[in-house]
Amino acid sequence: MRVAVTGGGGFLGSHLCEALLRRGDSVVCLDNFSTGDPENIAPLLAHPAFEFQHADVSVSVQVAGRVDAVAHLASPASPPDYLRQPLETLAVGSRGTENALRLALRHSARFILASTSEIYGDPLVHPQEETYWGNVNSIGPRSVYDEAKRYAEAVSAAYRRTYGVDVGIARIFNTYGPRMRPHDGRVVSSFITQALTGEPLTIYGDGGQTRSFCYVDDLVRGLVALLDSSELGPFNLGNPVERTVSELAGIVLEMTGSASEVKHHPLPVDDPVRRRPVITRAREVLGWEPEIDITDGLRRTVAYFAAHADRLAASAASIRGGQDETVPLAAASTPLTPQTIPGPAGAATGVASSAPGATVAGG
């Protein structure tokens, strides 16, 4: 199977590309590294079944040759990213999704959408089943991501009803693991970075708000299972084990042996208080459920971060006093560093790698 993966240079996208190659598929990775990282796909460039295209999918999605499936993952996904890039986030959720759907339509290809648990907003129902319609502030600061994904789901379902596109929708809950950026502002990456650099771990509110953390390998297995099916869904993909933010902080401090203190800050606007998926539908229809517990997953993630000490040092200042999916991190003054990614035929493609806090327009 030949699969086009938008956002394939990102945290989740690069793991999906790798998993597809490992099982014998061919992959066309599309990314403009707005929030991705060229290093994520650098080991894949020599693979004969891997192709890279530098592309802003909000503008166009063009893939030559056969396409059997399209996995649409392109989008800023951490709040600091989408709060810095609100219009770009809306564009990739709307125009970008439509462009990816048109690619699937042209090739009669399977299409899967990486949606999000954020479509539930600050839920009034707990835990969250796919039948819950959500509690979203449509004009709040987080709405640029929430509503972009809600629109993406709506247009994907409309393409299935109108044109018969073989659409599948995954609602992804908090996912963590190697290749997360130390400065991305998510709670797991921030806690690990702060613990390893001796910075205080910053918690919003009393730390009693909950999240359900799924290790990236488990999540990717769910995406592949959805890709291989003909089901629409939507399917919640996440770990149903609920943990408080304070509990996570304690695990990270113990695992790293850090002496970092914990500091509390006021809860930001529209921050969800509780988040936990019901995954019965994914278990019964896709045969999927997470297998890696948080201790094992965090151990692997801490090892990855510890092996990239230079990145930790560069990111520590940018996340000081900010974490957990809410606060837009200040853009760093470090300029973008041009890099070269060779294409499949040996032609060089110029890209820019985002330094901590820096952004590139697009999805």
Short mmCIF file of C-alpha atoms in Angstrom, two decimals:
data_model
loop_
_atom_site.label_atom_id
_atom_site.label_comp_id
_atom_site.label_asym_id
_atom_site.label_seq_id
_atom_site.Cartn_x
_atom_site.Cartn_y
_atom_site.Cartn_z
CA MET A 1 0.00 0.00 0.00
CA ARG A 2 1.19 3.53 -0.80
CA VAL A 3 0.18 5.99 1.92
CA ALA A 4 0.37 9.80 1.86
CA VAL A 5 0.93 11.15 5.38
CA THR A 6 0.36 14.88 5.88
CA GLY A 7 2.25 16.24 8.86
CA GLY A 8 4.56 13.25 8.53
CA GLY A 9 7.50 15.18 9.97
CA GLY A 10 5.78 15.78 13.28
CA PHE A 11 5.79 13.81 16.52
CA LEU A 12 2.90 11.48 15.66
CA GLY A 13 3.37 11.66 11.91
CA SER A 14 6.96 10.48 11.95
CA HIS A 15 6.08 7.50 14.15
CA LEU A 16 3.24 6.61 11.78
CA CYS A 17 5.55 6.84 8.75
CA GLU A 18 8.03 4.57 10.48
CA ALA A 19 5.37 2.01 11.43
CA LEU A 20 4.00 1.88 7.89
CA LEU A 21 7.48 1.39 6.40
CA ARG A 22 8.23 -1.31 8.96
CA ARG A 23 5.28 -3.37 7.79
CA GLY A 24 6.16 -2.99 4.10
CA ASP A 25 4.09 -0.02 2.92
CA SER A 26 5.39 2.85 0.80
CA VAL A 27 5.08 6.32 2.34
CA VAL A 28 4.88 9.83 0.90
CA CYS A 29 5.50 12.27 3.75
CA LEU A 30 4.24 15.86 3.33
CA ASP A 31 5.26 18.57 5.78
CA ASN A 32 6.43 22.18 5.91
CA PHE A 33 7.92 21.75 9.41
CA SER A 34 5.73 24.44 10.89
CA THR A 35 5.80 22.44 14.11
CA GLY A 36 7.54 19.27 12.93
CA ASP A 37 11.26 18.58 12.88
CA PRO A 38 13.43 17.38 9.96
CA GLU A 39 15.36 15.19 12.41
CA ASN A 40 12.22 13.13 12.99
CA ILE A 41 12.35 11.73 9.47
CA ALA A 42 16.11 11.94 8.83
CA PRO A 43 16.60 8.17 9.48
CA LEU A 44 13.87 7.39 6.94
CA LEU A 45 15.29 9.33 4.01
CA ALA A 46 17.48 6.48 2.80
CA HIS A 47 14.59 4.01 2.82
CA PRO A 48 13.69 3.12 -0.79
CA ALA A 49 9.95 3.19 -0.01
CA PHE A 50 10.00 6.65 1.61
CA GLU A 51 9.45 9.95 -0.21
CA PHE A 52 9.42 13.43 1.26
CA GLN A 53 7.66 16.51 -0.11
CA HIS A 54 8.02 19.93 1.44
CA ALA A 55 4.44 21.18 1.24
CA ASP A 56 1.91 23.40 2.96
CA VAL A 57 -1.23 21.29 2.69
CA SER A 58 -3.38 24.38 3.33
CA VAL A 59 -2.33 25.52 -0.14
CA SER A 60 -2.22 22.26 -2.09
CA VAL A 61 -1.82 18.50 -1.77
CA GLN A 62 -0.34 16.97 -4.89
CA VAL A 63 1.09 13.47 -4.97
CA ALA A 64 2.21 11.88 -8.24
CA GLY A 65 1.55 8.21 -8.85
CA ARG A 66 -0.74 5.80 -7.07
CA VAL A 67 -2.17 6.67 -3.65
CA ASP A 68 -3.97 3.93 -1.72
CA ALA A 69 -4.53 5.82 1.53
CA VAL A 70 -4.23 9.32 2.98
CA ALA A 71 -3.50 9.91 6.67
CA HIS A 72 -4.20 13.56 7.47
CA LEU A 73 -2.20 14.50 10.55
CA ALA A 74 -1.05 17.99 9.54
CA SER A 75 -1.88 20.59 12.20
CA PRO A 76 -0.31 22.38 15.13
CA ALA A 77 -1.33 20.16 18.03
CA SER A 78 0.03 21.70 21.24
CA PRO A 79 -1.67 24.84 22.59
CA PRO A 80 1.48 26.98 22.52
CA ASP A 81 1.74 26.16 18.80
CA TYR A 82 -1.85 26.81 17.82
CA LEU A 83 -2.11 29.88 20.04
CA ARG A 84 0.91 31.32 18.21
CA GLN A 85 -0.49 30.27 14.84
CA PRO A 86 -4.27 30.71 15.12
CA LEU A 87 -5.04 31.46 11.46
CA GLU A 88 -2.68 28.77 10.20
CA THR A 89 -4.37 26.26 12.53
CA LEU A 90 -7.79 27.16 11.18
CA ALA A 91 -6.47 26.97 7.62
CA VAL A 92 -4.98 23.50 7.95
CA GLY A 93 -8.11 22.22 9.66
CA SER A 94 -10.34 23.58 6.92
CA ARG A 95 -8.55 24.08 3.59
CA GLY A 96 -5.86 21.55 4.46
CA THR A 97 -8.42 18.87 5.29
CA GLU A 98 -10.36 19.58 2.08
CA ASN A 99 -7.17 19.38 0.00
CA ALA A 100 -6.27 16.04 1.59
CA LEU A 101 -9.82 14.77 1.02
CA ARG A 102 -9.63 15.77 -2.65
CA LEU A 103 -6.43 13.76 -2.97
CA ALA A 104 -8.22 10.72 -1.52
CA LEU A 105 -11.20 11.33 -3.82
CA ARG A 106 -9.02 11.52 -6.94
CA HIS A 107 -7.37 8.21 -6.11
CA SER A 108 -10.37 6.39 -4.56
CA ALA A 109 -8.15 6.07 -1.47
CA ARG A 110 -8.90 5.37 2.18
CA PHE A 111 -8.78 8.63 4.20
CA ILE A 112 -8.18 8.86 7.95
CA LEU A 113 -8.42 12.08 9.91
CA ALA A 114 -6.39 12.68 13.06
CA SER A 115 -9.00 14.53 15.09
CA THR A 116 -8.71 15.20 18.80
CA SER A 117 -10.29 14.88 22.22
CA GLU A 118 -10.37 18.69 22.18
CA ILE A 119 -13.59 18.51 20.16
CA TYR A 120 -15.23 17.61 23.51
CA GLY A 121 -14.03 20.93 24.96
CA ASP A 122 -14.33 21.17 28.74
CA PRO A 123 -16.65 18.16 28.95
CA LEU A 124 -19.84 18.12 30.98
CA VAL A 125 -19.94 14.33 30.58
CA HIS A 126 -17.27 12.09 32.07
CA PRO A 127 -15.74 9.89 30.80
CA GLN A 128 -16.18 10.87 27.15
CA GLU A 129 -17.88 8.58 24.64
CA GLU A 130 -17.95 9.28 20.92
CA THR A 131 -21.68 10.03 21.16
CA TYR A 132 -20.98 13.10 23.33
CA TRP A 133 -21.21 16.33 21.28
CA GLY A 134 -18.96 18.41 23.48
CA ASN A 135 -18.87 21.70 25.40
CA VAL A 136 -16.73 24.07 23.34
CA ASN A 137 -16.32 27.85 23.57
CA SER A 138 -16.42 28.73 19.87
CA ILE A 139 -14.78 32.14 20.32
CA GLY A 140 -12.30 31.37 23.12
CA PRO A 141 -8.53 31.28 22.60
CA ARG A 142 -8.50 27.49 22.22
CA SER A 143 -11.32 27.54 19.67
CA VAL A 144 -8.91 27.88 16.75
CA TYR A 145 -7.88 24.27 17.34
CA ASP A 146 -11.16 22.89 18.68
CA GLU A 147 -13.29 24.30 15.89
CA ALA A 148 -10.73 23.51 13.18
CA LYS A 149 -10.92 19.85 14.17
CA ARG A 150 -14.72 19.92 14.50
CA TYR A 151 -14.93 21.35 10.98
CA ALA A 152 -12.43 18.76 9.77
CA GLU A 153 -14.68 15.99 11.10
CA ALA A 154 -17.75 17.59 9.51
CA VAL A 155 -16.21 18.02 6.06
CA SER A 156 -14.72 14.50 6.16
CA ALA A 157 -18.13 13.01 6.95
CA ALA A 158 -19.69 15.14 4.21
CA TYR A 159 -17.17 13.84 1.65
CA ARG A 160 -18.10 10.31 2.68
CA ARG A 161 -21.85 10.98 2.29
CA THR A 162 -21.55 13.07 -0.89
CA TYR A 163 -18.72 11.42 -2.82
CA GLY A 164 -18.38 8.06 -1.13
CA VAL A 165 -14.83 8.74 0.12
CA ASP A 166 -13.74 5.94 2.46
CA VAL A 167 -13.31 8.13 5.55
CA GLY A 168 -12.27 7.14 9.08
CA ILE A 169 -12.04 9.54 12.04
CA ALA A 170 -9.76 9.12 15.09
CA ARG A 171 -10.21 11.31 18.16
CA ILE A 172 -6.77 11.31 19.73
CA PHE A 173 -6.33 11.83 23.47
CA ASN A 174 -3.11 12.96 25.19
CA THR A 175 -0.18 11.11 23.63
CA TYR A 176 3.47 11.19 24.67
CA GLY A 177 6.79 9.57 23.82
CA PRO A 178 10.12 10.04 22.05
CA ARG A 179 10.32 12.90 19.51
CA MET A 180 8.16 15.23 21.52
CA ARG A 181 9.78 18.67 21.47
CA PRO A 182 11.05 19.80 24.88
CA HIS A 183 9.54 23.26 24.33
CA ASP A 184 6.15 22.24 22.94
CA GLY A 185 4.34 23.18 26.15
CA ARG A 186 2.61 19.85 26.73
CA VAL A 187 2.54 18.61 30.27
CA VAL A 188 4.67 15.46 29.81
CA SER A 189 7.42 17.14 27.79
CA SER A 190 7.45 20.20 30.05
CA PHE A 191 7.65 18.18 33.27
CA ILE A 192 10.48 16.02 31.94
CA THR A 193 12.41 19.01 30.60
CA GLN A 194 11.96 20.95 33.84
CA ALA A 195 12.92 17.97 35.98
CA LEU A 196 16.07 17.18 33.98
CA THR A 197 17.21 20.82 33.94
CA GLY A 198 16.43 21.55 37.60
CA GLU A 199 13.67 24.03 36.80
CA PRO A 200 10.48 24.14 38.90
CA LEU A 201 7.65 21.97 37.59
CA THR A 202 4.79 24.36 36.89
CA ILE A 203 1.24 23.20 37.58
CA TYR A 204 -1.92 25.16 36.81
CA GLY A 205 -4.57 25.16 39.51
CA ASP A 206 -4.28 22.66 42.35
CA GLY A 207 -3.07 19.88 40.04
CA GLY A 208 -6.28 17.93 40.48
CA GLN A 209 -7.25 18.22 36.80
CA THR A 210 -6.92 14.88 35.03
CA ARG A 211 -5.59 13.59 31.75
CA SER A 212 -5.24 10.12 30.23
CA PHE A 213 -1.79 9.54 28.79
CA CYS A 214 -1.25 7.14 25.87
CA TYR A 215 2.20 6.09 24.73
CA VAL A 216 2.90 6.91 21.09
CA ASP A 217 3.48 3.30 19.94
CA ASP A 218 0.05 2.33 21.22
CA LEU A 219 -1.58 5.30 19.54
CA VAL A 220 0.06 4.57 16.20
CA ARG A 221 -1.19 0.97 16.36
CA GLY A 222 -4.68 2.43 16.67
CA LEU A 223 -4.19 4.68 13.65
CA VAL A 224 -2.92 1.76 11.57
CA ALA A 225 -5.90 -0.37 12.63
CA LEU A 226 -8.25 2.44 11.55
CA LEU A 227 -6.36 2.84 8.27
CA ASP A 228 -6.77 -0.86 7.52
CA SER A 229 -10.51 -0.80 8.22
CA SER A 230 -13.39 0.73 6.29
CA GLU A 231 -15.02 2.17 9.40
CA LEU A 232 -16.04 5.82 9.73
CA GLY A 233 -16.06 6.05 13.49
CA PRO A 234 -15.33 8.38 15.12
CA PHE A 235 -13.10 6.32 17.40
CA ASN A 236 -11.61 7.53 20.67
CA LEU A 237 -7.93 6.55 20.71
CA GLY A 238 -6.29 7.02 24.08
CA ASN A 239 -5.49 5.41 27.38
CA PRO A 240 -8.56 5.08 29.63
CA VAL A 241 -6.43 5.23 32.81
CA GLU A 242 -7.04 8.67 34.30
CA ARG A 243 -4.30 10.47 36.26
CA THR A 244 -4.06 13.87 37.90
CA VAL A 245 -1.46 16.36 36.77
CA SER A 246 0.01 16.34 40.28
CA GLU A 247 0.33 12.56 40.14
CA LEU A 248 2.18 12.83 36.83
CA ALA A 249 4.55 15.40 38.33
CA GLY A 250 5.35 13.04 41.19
CA ILE A 251 6.09 10.15 38.83
CA VAL A 252 8.41 12.30 36.72
CA LEU A 253 10.29 13.64 39.76
CA GLU A 254 10.78 10.15 41.16
CA MET A 255 11.82 8.66 37.81
CA THR A 256 14.37 11.40 37.07
CA GLY A 257 15.63 11.73 40.65
CA SER A 258 15.15 15.47 40.27
CA ALA A 259 15.15 17.89 43.18
CA SER A 260 12.99 20.38 41.27
CA GLU A 261 10.25 22.03 43.28
CA VAL A 262 6.63 22.31 42.15
CA LYS A 263 5.04 25.72 41.58
CA HIS A 264 1.33 26.38 41.08
CA HIS A 265 -0.25 28.95 38.77
CA PRO A 266 -3.88 29.97 38.16
CA LEU A 267 -5.94 27.84 35.77
CA PRO A 268 -6.16 29.42 32.31
CA VAL A 269 -9.37 30.07 30.37
CA ASP A 270 -11.22 26.99 29.03
CA ASP A 271 -8.70 24.49 30.41
CA PRO A 272 -10.49 21.10 30.58
CA VAL A 273 -10.77 19.85 34.14
CA ARG A 274 -11.25 16.15 33.37
CA ARG A 275 -10.39 14.11 30.32
CA ARG A 276 -10.70 10.33 29.86
CA PRO A 277 -11.78 8.35 26.82
CA VAL A 278 -14.23 5.51 26.61
CA ILE A 279 -12.56 3.15 24.11
CA THR A 280 -15.19 0.41 23.92
CA ARG A 281 -15.84 1.14 20.24
CA ALA A 282 -12.14 0.88 19.34
CA ARG A 283 -11.81 -2.37 21.33
CA GLU A 284 -14.83 -4.00 19.73
CA VAL A 285 -14.55 -2.73 16.13
CA LEU A 286 -10.81 -2.19 15.60
CA GLY A 287 -9.51 -4.75 18.10
CA TRP A 288 -7.34 -2.04 19.63
CA GLU A 289 -6.41 -1.00 23.15
CA PRO A 290 -3.26 0.45 24.71
CA GLU A 291 -0.69 -1.99 26.10
CA ILE A 292 2.15 0.13 27.50
CA ASP A 293 1.69 1.42 31.03
CA ILE A 294 2.74 4.90 32.03
CA THR A 295 5.82 3.78 33.98
CA ASP A 296 7.30 1.98 30.99
CA GLY A 297 6.28 4.73 28.58
CA LEU A 298 7.67 7.53 30.71
CA ARG A 299 10.92 5.63 31.24
CA ARG A 300 11.43 5.44 27.46
CA THR A 301 10.48 9.10 27.06
CA VAL A 302 12.81 10.29 29.83
CA ALA A 303 15.66 8.32 28.24
CA TYR A 304 15.00 10.02 24.91
CA PHE A 305 14.98 13.49 26.47
CA ALA A 306 18.12 12.76 28.51
CA ALA A 307 19.91 11.75 25.31
CA HIS A 308 19.17 15.20 23.84
CA ALA A 309 20.65 17.36 26.57
CA ASP A 310 21.51 20.16 24.13
CA ARG A 311 17.84 20.56 23.24
CA LEU A 312 16.81 20.53 26.87
CA ALA A 313 19.19 23.35 27.71
CA ALA A 314 17.95 25.42 24.76
CA SER A 315 14.31 24.86 25.71
CA ALA A 316 14.43 25.28 29.48
CA ALA A 317 14.13 29.07 29.41
CA SER A 318 11.27 29.08 26.90
CA ILE A 319 9.02 26.89 29.08
CA ARG A 320 9.92 28.47 32.42
CA GLY A 321 6.64 29.16 34.21
CA GLY A 322 4.45 27.67 31.49
CA GLN A 323 3.07 24.19 30.77
CA ASP A 324 0.07 21.99 30.27
CA GLU A 325 -1.55 22.79 26.97
CA THR A 326 -2.60 26.33 27.72
CA VAL A 327 -0.08 29.13 27.73
CA PRO A 328 1.41 30.43 24.46
CA LEU A 329 5.16 30.30 24.87
CA ALA A 330 7.04 33.42 23.88
CA ALA A 331 8.75 33.11 20.51
CA ALA A 332 12.48 32.66 20.91
CA SER A 333 14.83 35.08 19.20
CA THR A 334 16.79 32.25 17.63
CA PRO A 335 16.38 32.48 13.83
CA LEU A 336 15.27 29.57 11.72
CA THR A 337 18.11 27.37 10.61
CA PRO A 338 17.96 26.32 6.95
CA GLN A 339 18.46 22.60 6.44
CA THR A 340 18.53 20.37 3.42
CA ILE A 341 16.31 17.33 3.05
CA PRO A 342 17.15 15.26 -0.03
CA GLY A 343 14.21 14.09 -2.12
CA PRO A 344 13.77 10.51 -3.33
CA ALA A 345 15.62 11.19 -6.57
CA GLY A 346 18.52 12.91 -4.85
CA ALA A 347 17.23 16.44 -5.44
CA ALA A 348 17.69 18.67 -2.42
CA THR A 349 14.67 20.31 -0.82
CA GLY A 350 15.29 23.33 1.38
CA VAL A 351 13.38 23.42 4.65
CA ALA A 352 13.54 25.43 7.83
CA SER A 353 13.77 23.84 11.23
CA SER A 354 11.91 25.54 14.05
CA ALA A 355 14.15 26.55 16.92
CA PRO A 356 12.49 26.55 20.33
CA GLY A 357 9.56 28.92 20.16
CA ALA A 358 10.02 29.77 16.48
CA THR A 359 7.30 29.24 13.90
CA VAL A 360 6.90 28.76 10.19
CA ALA A 361 3.63 29.68 8.50
CA GLY A 362 1.37 26.88 7.41
CA GLY A 363 0.22 23.44 8.58
#
